Amino acid sequence: MMNCTRSFMSTAPDGGQLLSLLLKLVNAKKTIEVGVFTGYSVLLTALSIPDDGKIVAIDTDRKAYEIGLPFIRKANVEHKIDFVESQALPILDKLLDDKDNEGSFDFAFVDADRANLMNYHERLMRLVRVGGVIVYDNTLWGGTVVVSDPSLIHPLRKQELPHVIESNKLLAEDPQVDIFQGAIGDGMTVCRRIY
């Protein structure tokens, strides 16, 4: 993983610990991950859910996922993971085409493109059950959400920043969820669906 030039994109270790704890607290069995990268968070999820649990793991980059696949296999949890190489929105829409999927997921983790966060949220709110949890990663975006001078923001962060700020605002105003945003990793927002 250290040889992967984009290793900074992985879920932070403290974020992984939080995910594992949340999965256990809600007794998650059926989960969705939007944005998988090398599979670190998928591995944590697979280790935290029961042996008959299932993960729908969606990412556009199978090669990145395959970097972590040997670790998933060594942990003997590959049978829990349904990796789908695709953009996420079409897969979420396909899941919603089957009415039996509505409210059937216990947990969702989103670590994907910031421009679609609210599109993901809208769909995941239909897929995750009442009392279930949706976690968004990178919601503090390197601390840039509070930087008053835009010239101080790295160009790679600047492009996605408006999407992160808008998503944070909309999540905070969504009456369907209780939320917590913490300085864990690059910022994590935990949403518990209340209706």
mmCIF file of N, CA and C in Angstrom, residues 40-101:
data_model
loop_
_atom_site.group_PDB
_atom_site.id
_atom_site.type_symbol
_atom_site.label_atom_id
_atom_site.label_comp_id
_atom_site.label_asym_id
_atom_site.label_seq_id
_atom_site.Cartn_x
_atom_site.Cartn_y
_atom_site.Cartn_z
ATOM 1 N N TYR A 40 -9.455 -1.132 1.853
ATOM 2 C CA TYR A 40 -9.197 -1.110 3.298
ATOM 3 C C TYR A 40 -10.500 -1.041 4.092
ATOM 4 N N SER A 41 -11.388 -0.112 3.732
ATOM 5 C CA SER A 41 -12.646 0.006 4.474
ATOM 6 C C SER A 41 -13.547 -1.202 4.224
ATOM 7 N N VAL A 42 -13.485 -1.772 3.030
ATOM 8 C CA VAL A 42 -14.268 -2.979 2.743
ATOM 9 C C VAL A 42 -13.776 -4.137 3.608
ATOM 10 N N LEU A 43 -12.466 -4.260 3.747
ATOM 11 C CA LEU A 43 -11.903 -5.301 4.612
ATOM 12 C C LEU A 43 -12.363 -5.105 6.050
ATOM 13 N N LEU A 44 -12.301 -3.872 6.550
ATOM 14 C CA LEU A 44 -12.772 -3.595 7.910
ATOM 15 C C LEU A 44 -14.247 -3.953 8.065
ATOM 16 N N THR A 45 -15.032 -3.597 7.062
ATOM 17 C CA THR A 45 -16.460 -3.911 7.105
ATOM 18 C C THR A 45 -16.671 -5.416 7.125
ATOM 19 N N ALA A 46 -15.988 -6.118 6.239
ATOM 20 C CA ALA A 46 -16.142 -7.577 6.158
ATOM 21 C C ALA A 46 -15.739 -8.255 7.465
ATOM 22 N N LEU A 47 -14.731 -7.728 8.133
ATOM 23 C CA LEU A 47 -14.304 -8.302 9.413
ATOM 24 C C LEU A 47 -15.267 -7.962 10.552
ATOM 25 N N SER A 48 -16.091 -6.930 10.359
ATOM 26 C CA SER A 48 -16.979 -6.456 11.424
ATOM 27 C C SER A 48 -18.401 -6.982 11.328
ATOM 28 N N ILE A 49 -18.764 -7.567 10.187
ATOM 29 C CA ILE A 49 -20.125 -8.082 10.026
ATOM 30 C C ILE A 49 -20.104 -9.605 10.142
ATOM 31 N N PRO A 50 -21.283 -10.220 10.362
ATOM 32 C CA PRO A 50 -21.325 -11.682 10.505
ATOM 33 C C PRO A 50 -20.842 -12.414 9.256
ATOM 34 N N ASP A 51 -20.567 -13.691 9.399
ATOM 35 C CA ASP A 51 -20.040 -14.493 8.297
ATOM 36 C C ASP A 51 -20.996 -14.550 7.110
ATOM 37 N N ASP A 52 -22.297 -14.423 7.371
ATOM 38 C CA ASP A 52 -23.264 -14.433 6.271
ATOM 39 C C ASP A 52 -23.646 -13.014 5.834
ATOM 40 N N GLY A 53 -22.906 -12.005 6.302
ATOM 41 C CA GLY A 53 -23.155 -10.629 5.904
ATOM 42 C C GLY A 53 -22.739 -10.379 4.467
ATOM 43 N N LYS A 54 -23.259 -9.301 3.897
ATOM 44 C CA LYS A 54 -22.972 -8.962 2.497
ATOM 45 C C LYS A 54 -22.638 -7.482 2.355
ATOM 46 N N ILE A 55 -21.699 -7.210 1.462
ATOM 47 C CA ILE A 55 -21.275 -5.848 1.154
ATOM 48 C C ILE A 55 -21.392 -5.642 -0.352
ATOM 49 N N VAL A 56 -22.151 -4.634 -0.766
ATOM 50 C CA VAL A 56 -22.140 -4.198 -2.156
ATOM 51 C C VAL A 56 -21.087 -3.096 -2.213
ATOM 52 N N ALA A 57 -19.974 -3.369 -2.870
ATOM 53 C CA ALA A 57 -18.839 -2.447 -2.922
ATOM 54 C C ALA A 57 -18.707 -1.897 -4.336
ATOM 55 N N ILE A 58 -18.887 -0.596 -4.487
ATOM 56 C CA ILE A 58 -18.945 0.027 -5.812
ATOM 57 C C ILE A 58 -17.755 0.969 -6.008
ATOM 58 N N ASP A 59 -17.027 0.759 -7.103
ATOM 59 C CA ASP A 59 -15.918 1.652 -7.439
ATOM 60 C C ASP A 59 -15.640 1.539 -8.936
ATOM 61 N N THR A 60 -15.097 2.593 -9.496
ATOM 62 C CA THR A 60 -14.784 2.597 -10.931
ATOM 63 C C THR A 60 -13.423 1.985 -11.237
ATOM 64 N N ASP A 61 -12.634 1.682 -10.214
ATOM 65 C CA ASP A 61 -11.247 1.259 -10.425
ATOM 66 C C ASP A 61 -10.968 -0.125 -9.841
ATOM 67 N N ARG A 62 -11.201 -1.145 -10.637
ATOM 68 C CA ARG A 62 -10.951 -2.519 -10.177
ATOM 69 C C ARG A 62 -9.472 -2.744 -9.864
ATOM 70 N N LYS A 63 -8.582 -2.115 -10.627
ATOM 71 C CA LYS A 63 -7.145 -2.311 -10.387
ATOM 72 C C LYS A 63 -6.748 -1.859 -8.987
ATOM 73 N N ALA A 64 -7.295 -0.749 -8.534
ATOM 74 C CA ALA A 64 -6.996 -0.287 -7.170
ATOM 75 C C ALA A 64 -7.529 -1.289 -6.151
ATOM 76 N N TYR A 65 -8.753 -1.776 -6.373
ATOM 77 C CA TYR A 65 -9.347 -2.763 -5.466
ATOM 78 C C TYR A 65 -8.484 -4.023 -5.400
ATOM 79 N N GLU A 66 -7.936 -4.422 -6.526
ATOM 80 C CA GLU A 66 -7.132 -5.649 -6.573
ATOM 81 C C GLU A 66 -5.816 -5.529 -5.801
ATOM 82 N N ILE A 67 -5.373 -4.305 -5.511
ATOM 83 C CA ILE A 67 -4.191 -4.119 -4.661
ATOM 84 C C ILE A 67 -4.455 -4.699 -3.272
ATOM 85 N N GLY A 68 -5.653 -4.478 -2.762
ATOM 86 C CA GLY A 68 -5.994 -4.964 -1.427
ATOM 87 C C GLY A 68 -6.596 -6.351 -1.395
ATOM 88 N N LEU A 69 -6.917 -6.899 -2.558
ATOM 89 C CA LEU A 69 -7.577 -8.206 -2.618
ATOM 90 C C LEU A 69 -6.797 -9.326 -1.933
ATOM 91 N N PRO A 70 -5.474 -9.386 -2.013
ATOM 92 C CA PRO A 70 -4.759 -10.446 -1.289
ATOM 93 C C PRO A 70 -5.004 -10.406 0.231
ATOM 94 N N PHE A 71 -5.156 -9.211 0.783
ATOM 95 C CA PHE A 71 -5.417 -9.085 2.219
ATOM 96 C C PHE A 71 -6.836 -9.534 2.555
ATOM 97 N N ILE A 72 -7.765 -9.221 1.665
ATOM 98 C CA ILE A 72 -9.151 -9.659 1.839
ATOM 99 C C ILE A 72 -9.219 -11.185 1.789
ATOM 100 N N ARG A 73 -8.499 -11.763 0.845
ATOM 101 C CA ARG A 73 -8.470 -13.231 0.728
ATOM 102 C C ARG A 73 -7.800 -13.869 1.938
ATOM 103 N N LYS A 74 -6.700 -13.286 2.384
ATOM 104 C CA LYS A 74 -5.988 -13.831 3.544
ATOM 105 C C LYS A 74 -6.876 -13.800 4.793
ATOM 106 N N ALA A 75 -7.731 -12.783 4.893
ATOM 107 C CA ALA A 75 -8.659 -12.675 6.023
ATOM 108 C C ALA A 75 -9.872 -13.588 5.857
ATOM 109 N N ASN A 76 -9.973 -14.257 4.702
ATOM 110 C CA ASN A 76 -11.064 -15.194 4.424
ATOM 111 C C ASN A 76 -12.443 -14.530 4.491
ATOM 112 N N VAL A 77 -12.547 -13.329 3.887
ATOM 113 C CA VAL A 77 -13.826 -12.617 3.900
ATOM 114 C C VAL A 77 -14.306 -12.225 2.496
ATOM 115 N N GLU A 78 -13.627 -12.714 1.469
ATOM 116 C CA GLU A 78 -13.994 -12.337 0.103
ATOM 117 C C GLU A 78 -15.437 -12.730 -0.234
ATOM 118 N N HIS A 79 -15.928 -13.803 0.362
ATOM 119 C CA HIS A 79 -17.291 -14.272 0.071
ATOM 120 C C HIS A 79 -18.363 -13.266 0.503
ATOM 121 N N LYS A 80 -18.015 -12.318 1.342
ATOM 122 C CA LYS A 80 -18.979 -11.320 1.806
ATOM 123 C C LYS A 80 -19.094 -10.131 0.851
ATOM 124 N N ILE A 81 -18.161 -10.016 -0.078
ATOM 125 C CA ILE A 81 -18.031 -8.805 -0.888
ATOM 126 C C ILE A 81 -18.505 -9.031 -2.319
ATOM 127 N N ASP A 82 -19.428 -8.184 -2.753
ATOM 128 C CA ASP A 82 -19.855 -8.141 -4.152
ATOM 129 C C ASP A 82 -19.285 -6.850 -4.735
ATOM 130 N N PHE A 83 -18.100 -6.946 -5.346
ATOM 131 C CA PHE A 83 -17.466 -5.762 -5.934
ATOM 132 C C PHE A 83 -18.087 -5.483 -7.295
ATOM 133 N N VAL A 84 -18.525 -4.240 -7.488
ATOM 134 C CA VAL A 84 -19.131 -3.822 -8.748
ATOM 135 C C VAL A 84 -18.288 -2.689 -9.322
ATOM 136 N N GLU A 85 -17.699 -2.932 -10.492
ATOM 137 C CA GLU A 85 -16.897 -1.896 -11.143
ATOM 138 C C GLU A 85 -17.826 -1.024 -11.978
ATOM 139 N N SER A 86 -18.091 0.176 -11.455
ATOM 140 C CA SER A 86 -19.053 1.057 -12.114
ATOM 141 C C SER A 86 -19.071 2.413 -11.415
ATOM 142 N N GLN A 87 -19.649 3.379 -12.098
ATOM 143 C CA GLN A 87 -20.060 4.599 -11.418
ATOM 144 C C GLN A 87 -21.139 4.195 -10.410
ATOM 145 N N ALA A 88 -21.250 4.902 -9.320
ATOM 146 C CA ALA A 88 -22.156 4.476 -8.252
ATOM 147 C C ALA A 88 -23.632 4.751 -8.537
ATOM 148 N N LEU A 89 -23.946 5.891 -9.111
ATOM 149 C CA LEU A 89 -25.364 6.242 -9.269
ATOM 150 C C LEU A 89 -26.163 5.208 -10.056
ATOM 151 N N PRO A 90 -25.676 4.692 -11.189
ATOM 152 C CA PRO A 90 -26.455 3.672 -11.895
ATOM 153 C C PRO A 90 -26.683 2.411 -11.055
ATOM 154 N N ILE A 91 -25.701 2.039 -10.240
ATOM 155 C CA ILE A 91 -25.854 0.836 -9.412
ATOM 156 C C ILE A 91 -26.850 1.093 -8.288
ATOM 157 N N LEU A 92 -26.775 2.264 -7.665
ATOM 158 C CA LEU A 92 -27.745 2.598 -6.617
ATOM 159 C C LEU A 92 -29.154 2.648 -7.202
ATOM 160 N N ASP A 93 -29.286 3.218 -8.403
ATOM 161 C CA ASP A 93 -30.597 3.252 -9.064
ATOM 162 C C ASP A 93 -31.085 1.841 -9.385
ATOM 163 N N LYS A 94 -30.176 0.988 -9.825
ATOM 164 C CA LYS A 94 -30.547 -0.402 -10.121
ATOM 165 C C LYS A 94 -31.015 -1.113 -8.848
ATOM 166 N N LEU A 95 -30.335 -0.876 -7.742
ATOM 167 C CA LEU A 95 -30.775 -1.462 -6.469
ATOM 168 C C LEU A 95 -32.171 -0.971 -6.108
ATOM 169 N N LEU A 96 -32.434 0.301 -6.356
ATOM 170 C CA LEU A 96 -33.743 0.869 -6.029
ATOM 171 C C LEU A 96 -34.841 0.394 -6.967
ATOM 172 N N ASP A 97 -34.477 -0.100 -8.151
ATOM 173 C CA ASP A 97 -35.479 -0.670 -9.059
ATOM 174 C C ASP A 97 -36.170 -1.870 -8.424
ATOM 175 N N ASP A 98 -35.472 -2.558 -7.545
ATOM 176 C CA ASP A 98 -36.043 -3.689 -6.809
ATOM 177 C C ASP A 98 -36.569 -3.156 -5.481
ATOM 178 N N LYS A 99 -37.873 -3.053 -5.351
ATOM 179 C CA LYS A 99 -38.502 -2.474 -4.155
ATOM 180 C C LYS A 99 -38.112 -3.208 -2.875
ATOM 181 N N ASP A 100 -37.717 -4.482 -2.987
ATOM 182 C CA ASP A 100 -37.291 -5.233 -1.799
ATOM 183 C C ASP A 100 -36.009 -4.672 -1.189
ATOM 184 N N ASN A 101 -35.255 -3.916 -1.966
ATOM 185 C CA ASN A 101 -34.017 -3.328 -1.448
ATOM 186 C C ASN A 101 -34.251 -2.078 -0.608
#
